[in-house]
Amino acid sequence: VELMESGGGLVQAGGSLRLSCTFSGSHSNRVDSLGWYRQAPGKQRDLVARIYSDGTTTYADSVKGRFSVSRDNAKSTVYLQMNSLRSEDTAVYSCDAVVTYGASGIETYRGKGTLVIVSS
């Protein structure tokens, strides 16, 4: 499974951005959950949000009420709507896809990321 993120850029604090992540490949129809992560300079990579095949979502406490994750299976795309952005949201945002292969286990695929810079 291959993933490609887009939508990053420079935005002022308080503004909004919508990130997209399109997945493709021979096993893309086996994707279970899709997650958004971010990594700020000098910091570890952290989970921002995840959406499961049944529509269930989870969010990091730091983004609850500001970010929203959604997926469009027909377009093989997962979105991250980011509102009320803060300078501390500045990071490289990447998506991952968890694929279930039944008895063969699971595999996680990751995109290269897109840079979000929030200016104060």
PDB file of C-alpha atoms in Angstrom:
ATOM      1  CA  VAL A   1       0.000   0.000   0.000  1.00  0.00           C
ATOM      2  CA  GLU A   2       1.322   3.420  -0.943  1.00  0.00           C
ATOM      3  CA  LEU A   3       0.268   6.642   0.734  1.00  0.00           C
ATOM      4  CA  MET A   4       0.623  10.220  -0.446  1.00  0.00           C
ATOM      5  CA  GLU A   5      -0.112  13.224   1.768  1.00  0.00           C
ATOM      6  CA  SER A   6      -0.992  16.707   0.555  1.00  0.00           C
ATOM      7  CA  GLY A   7      -2.390  19.961   1.850  1.00  0.00           C
ATOM      8  CA  GLY A   8       0.402  21.154   4.094  1.00  0.00           C
ATOM      9  CA  GLY A   9       1.678  24.699   4.060  1.00  0.00           C
ATOM     10  CA  LEU A  10       2.070  27.921   5.990  1.00  0.00           C
ATOM     11  CA  VAL A  11      -0.895  29.245   7.940  1.00  0.00           C
ATOM     12  CA  GLN A  12      -1.376  31.896  10.607  1.00  0.00           C
ATOM     13  CA  ALA A  13      -2.328  30.954  14.130  1.00  0.00           C
ATOM     14  CA  GLY A  14      -6.083  30.574  14.417  1.00  0.00           C
ATOM     15  CA  GLY A  15      -6.380  29.490  10.812  1.00  0.00           C
ATOM     16  CA  SER A  16      -7.366  26.179   9.230  1.00  0.00           C
ATOM     17  CA  LEU A  17      -5.898  23.590   6.911  1.00  0.00           C
ATOM     18  CA  ARG A  18      -7.183  20.326   5.502  1.00  0.00           C
ATOM     19  CA  LEU A  19      -4.708  17.561   4.896  1.00  0.00           C
ATOM     20  CA  SER A  20      -5.414  14.676   2.544  1.00  0.00           C
ATOM     21  CA  CYS A  21      -3.834  11.257   2.318  1.00  0.00           C
ATOM     22  CA  THR A  22      -4.580   9.040  -0.652  1.00  0.00           C
ATOM     23  CA  PHE A  23      -3.752   5.359  -0.496  1.00  0.00           C
ATOM     24  CA  SER A  24      -3.332   2.931  -3.357  1.00  0.00           C
ATOM     25  CA  GLY A  25      -1.888  -0.445  -4.188  1.00  0.00           C
ATOM     26  CA  SER A  26      -2.863  -4.058  -4.510  1.00  0.00           C
ATOM     27  CA  HIS A  27      -3.929  -4.392  -0.876  1.00  0.00           C
ATOM     28  CA  SER A  28      -5.587  -1.007  -0.458  1.00  0.00           C
ATOM     29  CA  ASN A  29      -8.966  -2.705  -0.192  1.00  0.00           C
ATOM     30  CA  ARG A  30      -7.742  -4.429   2.992  1.00  0.00           C
ATOM     31  CA  VAL A  31      -7.037  -1.180   4.852  1.00  0.00           C
ATOM     32  CA  ASP A  32      -8.516  -1.316   8.320  1.00  0.00           C
ATOM     33  CA  SER A  33      -7.554   1.836  10.148  1.00  0.00           C
ATOM     34  CA  LEU A  34      -5.909   5.040   8.954  1.00  0.00           C
ATOM     35  CA  GLY A  35      -3.970   7.318  11.232  1.00  0.00           C
ATOM     36  CA  TRP A  36      -2.443  10.772  11.188  1.00  0.00           C
ATOM     37  CA  TYR A  37       0.833  11.369  13.021  1.00  0.00           C
ATOM     38  CA  ARG A  38       3.022  14.406  13.451  1.00  0.00           C
ATOM     39  CA  GLN A  39       6.627  15.011  14.311  1.00  0.00           C
ATOM     40  CA  ALA A  40       7.906  18.398  15.372  1.00  0.00           C
ATOM     41  CA  PRO A  41      11.628  19.227  15.133  1.00  0.00           C
ATOM     42  CA  GLY A  42      13.551  17.474  17.871  1.00  0.00           C
ATOM     43  CA  LYS A  43      10.505  15.618  19.132  1.00  0.00           C
ATOM     44  CA  GLN A  44       9.100  12.128  18.787  1.00  0.00           C
ATOM     45  CA  ARG A  45       6.443  11.156  16.325  1.00  0.00           C
ATOM     46  CA  ASP A  46       3.022  11.257  17.971  1.00  0.00           C
ATOM     47  CA  LEU A  47      -0.407  10.003  16.994  1.00  0.00           C
ATOM     48  CA  VAL A  48      -2.808  12.840  16.203  1.00  0.00           C
ATOM     49  CA  ALA A  49      -5.931  10.952  15.129  1.00  0.00           C
ATOM     50  CA  ARG A  50      -7.051   7.572  13.860  1.00  0.00           C
ATOM     51  CA  ILE A  51     -10.159   6.390  12.086  1.00  0.00           C
ATOM     52  CA  TYR A  52     -11.236   2.775  11.895  1.00  0.00           C
ATOM     53  CA  SER A  53     -13.194   0.944   9.225  1.00  0.00           C
ATOM     54  CA  ASP A  54     -16.392   1.220  11.291  1.00  0.00           C
ATOM     55  CA  GLY A  55     -16.005   4.993  11.509  1.00  0.00           C
ATOM     56  CA  THR A  56     -14.758   5.062  15.088  1.00  0.00           C
ATOM     57  CA  THR A  57     -12.268   7.849  15.718  1.00  0.00           C
ATOM     58  CA  THR A  58      -9.687   8.636  18.362  1.00  0.00           C
ATOM     59  CA  TYR A  59      -7.770  11.853  18.952  1.00  0.00           C
ATOM     60  CA  ALA A  60      -4.812  13.066  20.925  1.00  0.00           C
ATOM     61  CA  ASP A  61      -5.925  15.243  23.830  1.00  0.00           C
ATOM     62  CA  SER A  62      -4.025  18.206  22.408  1.00  0.00           C
ATOM     63  CA  VAL A  63      -6.199  18.330  19.271  1.00  0.00           C
ATOM     64  CA  LYS A  64      -9.621  17.295  20.567  1.00  0.00           C
ATOM     65  CA  GLY A  65     -12.255  19.799  19.550  1.00  0.00           C
ATOM     66  CA  ARG A  66      -9.970  21.382  16.939  1.00  0.00           C
ATOM     67  CA  PHE A  67      -9.079  18.564  14.530  1.00  0.00           C
ATOM     68  CA  SER A  68     -11.381  16.148  12.761  1.00  0.00           C
ATOM     69  CA  VAL A  69     -10.459  12.978  10.867  1.00  0.00           C
ATOM     70  CA  SER A  70     -12.634  11.483   8.148  1.00  0.00           C
ATOM     71  CA  ARG A  71     -12.293   8.997   5.319  1.00  0.00           C
ATOM     72  CA  ASP A  72     -13.796   8.599   1.885  1.00  0.00           C
ATOM     73  CA  ASN A  73     -13.415   4.953   0.894  1.00  0.00           C
ATOM     74  CA  ALA A  74     -14.673   5.605  -2.621  1.00  0.00           C
ATOM     75  CA  LYS A  75     -11.761   8.001  -3.117  1.00  0.00           C
ATOM     76  CA  SER A  76      -9.321   5.940  -1.005  1.00  0.00           C
ATOM     77  CA  THR A  77      -8.570   9.085   0.948  1.00  0.00           C
ATOM     78  CA  VAL A  78      -8.375  10.066   4.583  1.00  0.00           C
ATOM     79  CA  TYR A  79      -8.620  13.706   5.634  1.00  0.00           C
ATOM     80  CA  LEU A  80      -7.490  15.709   8.624  1.00  0.00           C
ATOM     81  CA  GLN A  81      -9.372  18.980   9.086  1.00  0.00           C
ATOM     82  CA  MET A  82      -7.354  21.234  11.364  1.00  0.00           C
ATOM     83  CA  ASN A  83      -8.994  24.312  12.858  1.00  0.00           C
ATOM     84  CA  SER A  84      -7.866  26.895  15.399  1.00  0.00           C
ATOM     85  CA  LEU A  85      -4.259  26.094  14.608  1.00  0.00           C
ATOM     86  CA  ARG A  86      -1.561  26.983  17.105  1.00  0.00           C
ATOM     87  CA  SER A  87       2.179  27.441  16.729  1.00  0.00           C
ATOM     88  CA  GLU A  88       2.697  24.180  18.605  1.00  0.00           C
ATOM     89  CA  ASP A  89       0.876  22.343  15.798  1.00  0.00           C
ATOM     90  CA  THR A  90       3.854  23.015  13.549  1.00  0.00           C
ATOM     91  CA  ALA A  91       5.205  19.641  12.428  1.00  0.00           C
ATOM     92  CA  VAL A  92       5.542  17.170   9.598  1.00  0.00           C
ATOM     93  CA  TYR A  93       2.232  15.347   9.347  1.00  0.00           C
ATOM     94  CA  SER A  94       2.138  11.838   7.938  1.00  0.00           C
ATOM     95  CA  CYS A  95      -0.501   9.187   7.555  1.00  0.00           C
ATOM     96  CA  ASP A  96      -0.371   5.473   8.002  1.00  0.00           C
ATOM     97  CA  ALA A  97      -2.567   2.581   6.970  1.00  0.00           C
ATOM     98  CA  VAL A  98      -2.991  -0.621   8.925  1.00  0.00           C
ATOM     99  CA  VAL A  99      -3.748  -3.591   6.699  1.00  0.00           C
ATOM    100  CA  THR A 100      -5.047  -6.882   8.036  1.00  0.00           C
ATOM    101  CA  TYR A 101      -3.923 -10.028   6.258  1.00  0.00           C
ATOM    102  CA  GLY A 102      -5.947 -12.442   8.355  1.00  0.00           C
ATOM    103  CA  ALA A 103      -3.833 -15.252   9.764  1.00  0.00           C
ATOM    104  CA  SER A 104      -0.767 -13.611   8.242  1.00  0.00           C
ATOM    105  CA  GLY A 105      -1.084 -10.755  10.693  1.00  0.00           C
ATOM    106  CA  ILE A 106      -1.066  -7.043  10.096  1.00  0.00           C
ATOM    107  CA  GLU A 107       1.185  -4.608   8.311  1.00  0.00           C
ATOM    108  CA  THR A 108       1.512  -0.855   8.705  1.00  0.00           C
ATOM    109  CA  TYR A 109       2.361   1.407   5.784  1.00  0.00           C
ATOM    110  CA  ARG A 110       3.415   5.030   6.119  1.00  0.00           C
ATOM    111  CA  GLY A 111       3.538   8.061   3.865  1.00  0.00           C
ATOM    112  CA  LYS A 112       6.429  10.509   3.653  1.00  0.00           C
ATOM    113  CA  GLY A 113       4.556  13.392   5.190  1.00  0.00           C
ATOM    114  CA  THR A 114       3.613  16.994   4.526  1.00  0.00           C
ATOM    115  CA  LEU A 115       4.923  20.026   6.402  1.00  0.00           C
ATOM    116  CA  VAL A 116       2.587  22.298   8.339  1.00  0.00           C
ATOM    117  CA  ILE A 117       3.933  25.582   9.678  1.00  0.00           C
ATOM    118  CA  VAL A 118       1.769  27.717  11.923  1.00  0.00           C
ATOM    119  CA  SER A 119       3.023  31.252  12.338  1.00  0.00           C
ATOM    120  CA  SER A 120       2.147  33.207  15.470  1.00  0.00           C
TER     121      SER A 120
END
